[in-house]
């Protein structure tokens, strides 16, 4: 259960990220249990947890860092009526980078049986971006995951996480430009080349299928 008491304003030292950070994960945005937007009002983009095997000692918990998104060309675009067959923008043009908060773990409030990576991007999007490719550069740890007495107290803590992350990443040594190679890595989506919508759905079925039994405690909805 979440301990009583005030939260720190910052996470990580002013001198910048320390080992084992930055941690690099990537994957397509897949479906979760649909609770983020509907129940919490805080959407979280899920990526498959396989990349965590490269970091066997990483604790579950709440982290922050940069997310880059590469949106696939939209087959149902309603905006380009005059040039329906126009070639998509170049890869670098369609990559955007945002600060983010994320949870790695089992969501104790919901009692998931398998580990998930759930990223709340600190940006307001007009629409969902399932199927987009996502690179995640984790820079620091904010806190452990907790169980909560109510949905409202979980939401309140997540809102505090967002403020802590924003504040922490505005410090000079945590900015994207302060570290050679960070932006280059975030903009590299070579790993996603050739990945089809069917590939993404298959990953999604595998990940969701693993947690069908007892993943959501009905009483907590
Ligand atoms: C910054 C952040 C902090 C979170 N902290 C917790 C937590 O302490 N305990 C918990 O059970 N879930 C926590 N969550 C996970 C939410 O419960 C989760 O995002 C929600 O269940 C949505 O899941 P879904 O994407 O499968 O729909 C956190 C999520 C984020 C983005
Ligand atoms: N700021 C945001 N951060 C993360 N995902 C967002 C954001 N805005 C919209 N989304 C979309 O919402 C989806 C997550 O919604 P959510 O209700 O948590 O469902 P799910 O359980 O399927 O992940 C993401 O996959 C993404 O497409």
XYZ file of C-alpha atoms and ligand atoms in Angstrom:
279
model
C 0.000 0.000 0.000
C 1.186 3.533 -0.709
C 3.046 4.996 2.293
C 1.656 8.182 3.858
C 3.528 11.427 3.385
C 4.565 14.063 0.864
C 6.339 13.292 -2.405
C 9.733 14.587 -3.611
C 9.611 17.345 -6.255
C 12.439 15.843 -8.332
C 13.676 12.370 -9.276
C 17.363 11.692 -9.943
C 20.340 13.970 -9.198
C 20.874 17.430 -10.754
C 24.090 16.056 -12.320
C 22.063 13.937 -14.797
C 21.139 10.277 -15.296
C 23.220 7.648 -13.493
C 23.796 3.952 -14.292
C 21.924 1.863 -15.348
C 20.280 4.745 -17.232
C 19.623 5.458 -20.006
C 17.736 2.231 -20.606
C 16.578 1.647 -24.181
C 13.370 -0.175 -25.097
C 11.399 -0.273 -28.298
C 8.330 -1.874 -29.814
C 5.019 -1.370 -31.538
C 2.186 0.257 -29.557
C -0.174 -2.591 -28.647
C -3.512 -2.760 -26.853
C -3.704 -3.099 -23.068
C -6.807 -3.636 -20.966
C -8.376 -0.317 -21.996
C -8.435 1.007 -18.430
C -6.047 3.929 -18.834
C -8.376 6.246 -20.752
C -11.721 4.875 -19.641
C -11.200 4.493 -15.922
C -8.295 6.732 -15.063
C -8.496 9.396 -17.769
C -4.756 8.756 -18.288
C -4.075 6.811 -21.509
C -0.970 4.645 -21.541
C 0.691 3.287 -24.673
C 1.777 -0.308 -24.068
C 4.784 -1.917 -25.750
C 5.672 -5.633 -25.483
C 7.754 -6.399 -22.372
C 10.317 -8.645 -24.155
C 12.967 -5.892 -24.257
C 13.180 -6.055 -20.457
C 15.084 -9.334 -20.679
C 18.193 -7.243 -21.474
C 17.804 -5.647 -18.004
C 17.234 -8.581 -15.630
C 17.947 -6.490 -12.509
C 15.552 -3.658 -13.309
C 13.030 -3.127 -10.503
C 9.357 -2.765 -11.184
C 8.228 0.808 -10.634
C 7.511 4.208 -12.094
C 10.103 5.762 -14.402
C 10.478 8.780 -16.676
C 12.257 9.571 -19.924
C 11.824 10.337 -23.615
C 9.478 8.603 -26.030
C 9.697 8.903 -29.794
C 6.860 7.880 -32.054
C 6.914 6.926 -35.685
C 3.393 7.008 -36.975
C 2.646 4.643 -39.851
C 1.044 6.227 -42.914
C -2.679 6.333 -42.202
C -4.625 4.141 -44.637
C -7.875 5.853 -43.687
C -6.610 9.410 -43.872
C -9.524 11.783 -44.290
C -7.428 14.881 -44.741
C -5.640 14.242 -48.053
C -8.505 14.127 -50.510
C -6.638 15.726 -53.422
C -3.581 13.446 -53.355
C -4.827 10.057 -52.194
C -1.706 8.249 -53.442
C 0.865 10.739 -52.188
C 3.998 9.106 -50.825
C 4.279 9.233 -47.011
C 6.508 11.825 -45.417
C 10.103 10.740 -44.868
C 10.891 8.745 -41.758
C 12.661 11.580 -40.028
C 9.756 13.918 -40.746
C 7.266 11.620 -39.094
C 9.200 11.035 -35.863
C 8.264 13.083 -32.818
C 9.909 13.033 -29.384
C 8.119 13.708 -26.088
C 8.836 13.563 -22.348
C 6.971 10.690 -20.704
C 6.225 8.845 -17.500
C 5.839 5.098 -17.405
C 5.064 2.137 -15.256
C 6.935 -1.156 -15.497
C 5.322 -3.916 -13.511
C 2.160 -5.624 -12.423
C -0.187 -2.724 -11.562
C -0.822 -3.928 -7.976
C -4.078 -1.957 -7.816
C -5.401 -4.197 -10.613
C -3.396 -7.300 -9.747
C -2.056 -8.135 -13.231
C -0.351 -11.497 -13.533
C 2.212 -10.479 -16.142
C 4.584 -7.545 -16.358
C 3.687 -4.667 -18.632
C 5.320 -1.484 -19.889
C 2.794 1.372 -19.931
C 3.834 4.792 -21.140
C 1.909 7.998 -20.598
C 3.252 10.518 -23.092
C 3.208 14.080 -21.748
C 1.376 15.434 -24.760
C -2.243 15.710 -25.756
C -3.001 13.705 -28.908
C -6.060 14.101 -31.092
C -6.333 10.395 -31.746
C -5.001 6.983 -30.703
C -1.761 5.714 -32.197
C -2.017 1.926 -31.853
C 0.360 0.238 -34.285
C 2.843 3.124 -34.285
C 6.461 2.281 -33.537
C 7.826 3.563 -30.258
C 11.361 4.089 -28.936
C 11.712 4.641 -25.204
C 14.785 6.102 -23.515
C 14.314 5.673 -19.762
C 16.345 8.182 -17.764
C 15.359 7.671 -14.150
C 13.303 6.001 -11.432
C 10.528 7.911 -9.658
C 9.025 5.434 -7.156
C 7.905 1.828 -6.637
C 4.455 0.689 -7.786
C 1.844 0.701 -5.037
C -1.603 -0.619 -4.312
C -4.090 2.129 -3.388
C -7.164 2.536 -1.229
C -9.043 4.115 -4.136
C -8.884 4.840 -7.851
C -8.749 8.552 -7.001
C -5.575 8.173 -4.942
C -3.927 6.206 -7.798
C -4.865 8.998 -10.227
C -3.543 11.656 -7.853
C -0.172 9.908 -7.572
C 0.095 9.498 -11.375
C -0.604 13.224 -11.805
C 2.205 13.924 -9.312
C 4.485 11.564 -11.295
C 3.805 13.671 -14.413
C 4.801 16.870 -12.596
C 7.919 15.258 -11.087
C 8.972 14.005 -14.548
C 8.387 17.355 -16.265
C 10.285 19.234 -13.586
C 13.142 16.724 -13.488
C 13.647 16.678 -17.261
C 13.743 20.465 -17.516
C 17.049 20.453 -15.640
C 20.013 21.184 -17.902
C 21.725 17.794 -17.576
C 18.528 15.901 -18.413
C 17.738 17.671 -21.678
C 17.849 15.752 -24.930
C 20.528 18.022 -26.388
C 22.805 17.542 -23.385
C 23.742 13.995 -24.412
C 25.288 12.963 -27.669
C 23.510 10.056 -29.284
C 20.220 10.215 -27.420
C 18.277 11.989 -30.162
C 19.918 9.929 -32.878
C 18.849 6.720 -31.143
C 15.322 8.019 -30.578
C 14.980 8.855 -34.281
C 16.207 5.455 -35.480
C 13.312 3.175 -36.391
C 15.307 0.723 -38.482
C 14.076 -2.109 -36.205
C 10.482 -1.473 -37.320
C 11.171 -1.616 -41.043
C 9.071 -4.308 -42.694
C 6.803 -4.793 -39.673
C 3.193 -5.188 -40.814
C -0.118 -4.563 -39.056
C -0.587 -8.335 -38.834
C 2.805 -8.671 -37.059
C 1.644 -6.109 -34.483
C -1.695 -7.897 -33.939
C 0.119 -11.161 -33.385
C 2.352 -9.615 -30.706
C -0.781 -8.097 -29.161
C -2.585 -11.464 -29.034
C 0.450 -13.073 -27.419
C 0.859 -10.383 -24.753
C -2.843 -10.024 -23.898
C -3.423 -13.791 -24.044
C -0.830 -14.308 -21.332
C -2.881 -12.368 -18.814
C -6.453 -13.327 -19.511
C -6.840 -15.325 -16.305
C -7.533 -13.179 -13.299
C -5.812 -10.102 -14.676
C -8.517 -7.661 -13.684
C -10.201 -7.758 -10.316
C -13.792 -6.907 -11.141
C -14.418 -5.266 -7.780
C -11.859 -2.587 -8.575
C -13.473 -1.357 -11.792
C 3.063 7.191 -14.214
C 2.259 5.962 -13.890
C 2.228 5.489 -12.598
C 1.489 4.356 -12.258
N 1.492 3.894 -10.979
C 0.783 2.798 -10.668
C 0.814 2.269 -9.334
O 1.517 2.764 -8.435
N 0.043 1.176 -9.062
C -0.739 0.576 -10.024
O -1.403 -0.386 -9.716
N -0.742 1.017 -11.299
C -0.009 2.111 -11.640
N -0.003 2.581 -12.928
C -0.632 1.769 -13.956
C -2.065 2.113 -14.213
O -2.854 1.432 -13.272
C -2.290 1.599 -15.632
O -1.681 2.491 -16.516
C -3.722 1.404 -15.933
O -4.145 0.242 -15.282
C -4.007 1.299 -17.420
O -3.709 0.039 -17.897
P -4.021 -0.360 -19.411
O -3.064 0.401 -20.330
O -3.768 -1.842 -19.474
O -5.427 0.000 -19.732
C 0.738 3.699 -13.276
C 0.760 4.186 -14.597
C 1.517 5.300 -14.910
C 1.520 5.804 -16.332
N -0.814 11.010 -24.059
C -0.938 9.716 -24.391
N -0.077 8.799 -23.885
C -0.184 7.504 -24.215
N -1.126 7.002 -25.053
C -2.010 7.859 -25.607
C -1.956 9.245 -25.288
N -2.974 9.869 -25.957
C -3.613 8.918 -26.668
N -3.038 7.699 -26.470
C -3.540 6.458 -27.094
O -4.293 5.784 -26.123
C -3.906 4.399 -26.068
C -4.011 3.864 -24.651
O -5.307 3.969 -24.141
P -5.703 3.087 -22.907
O -7.092 3.487 -22.522
O -4.641 3.152 -21.851
O -5.839 1.672 -23.523
P -4.913 0.367 -23.577
O -5.266 -0.398 -22.357
O -5.321 -0.326 -24.839
O -3.469 0.784 -23.592
C -2.471 4.376 -26.552
O -2.123 3.118 -27.094
C -2.445 5.491 -27.587
O -2.818 4.970 -28.840
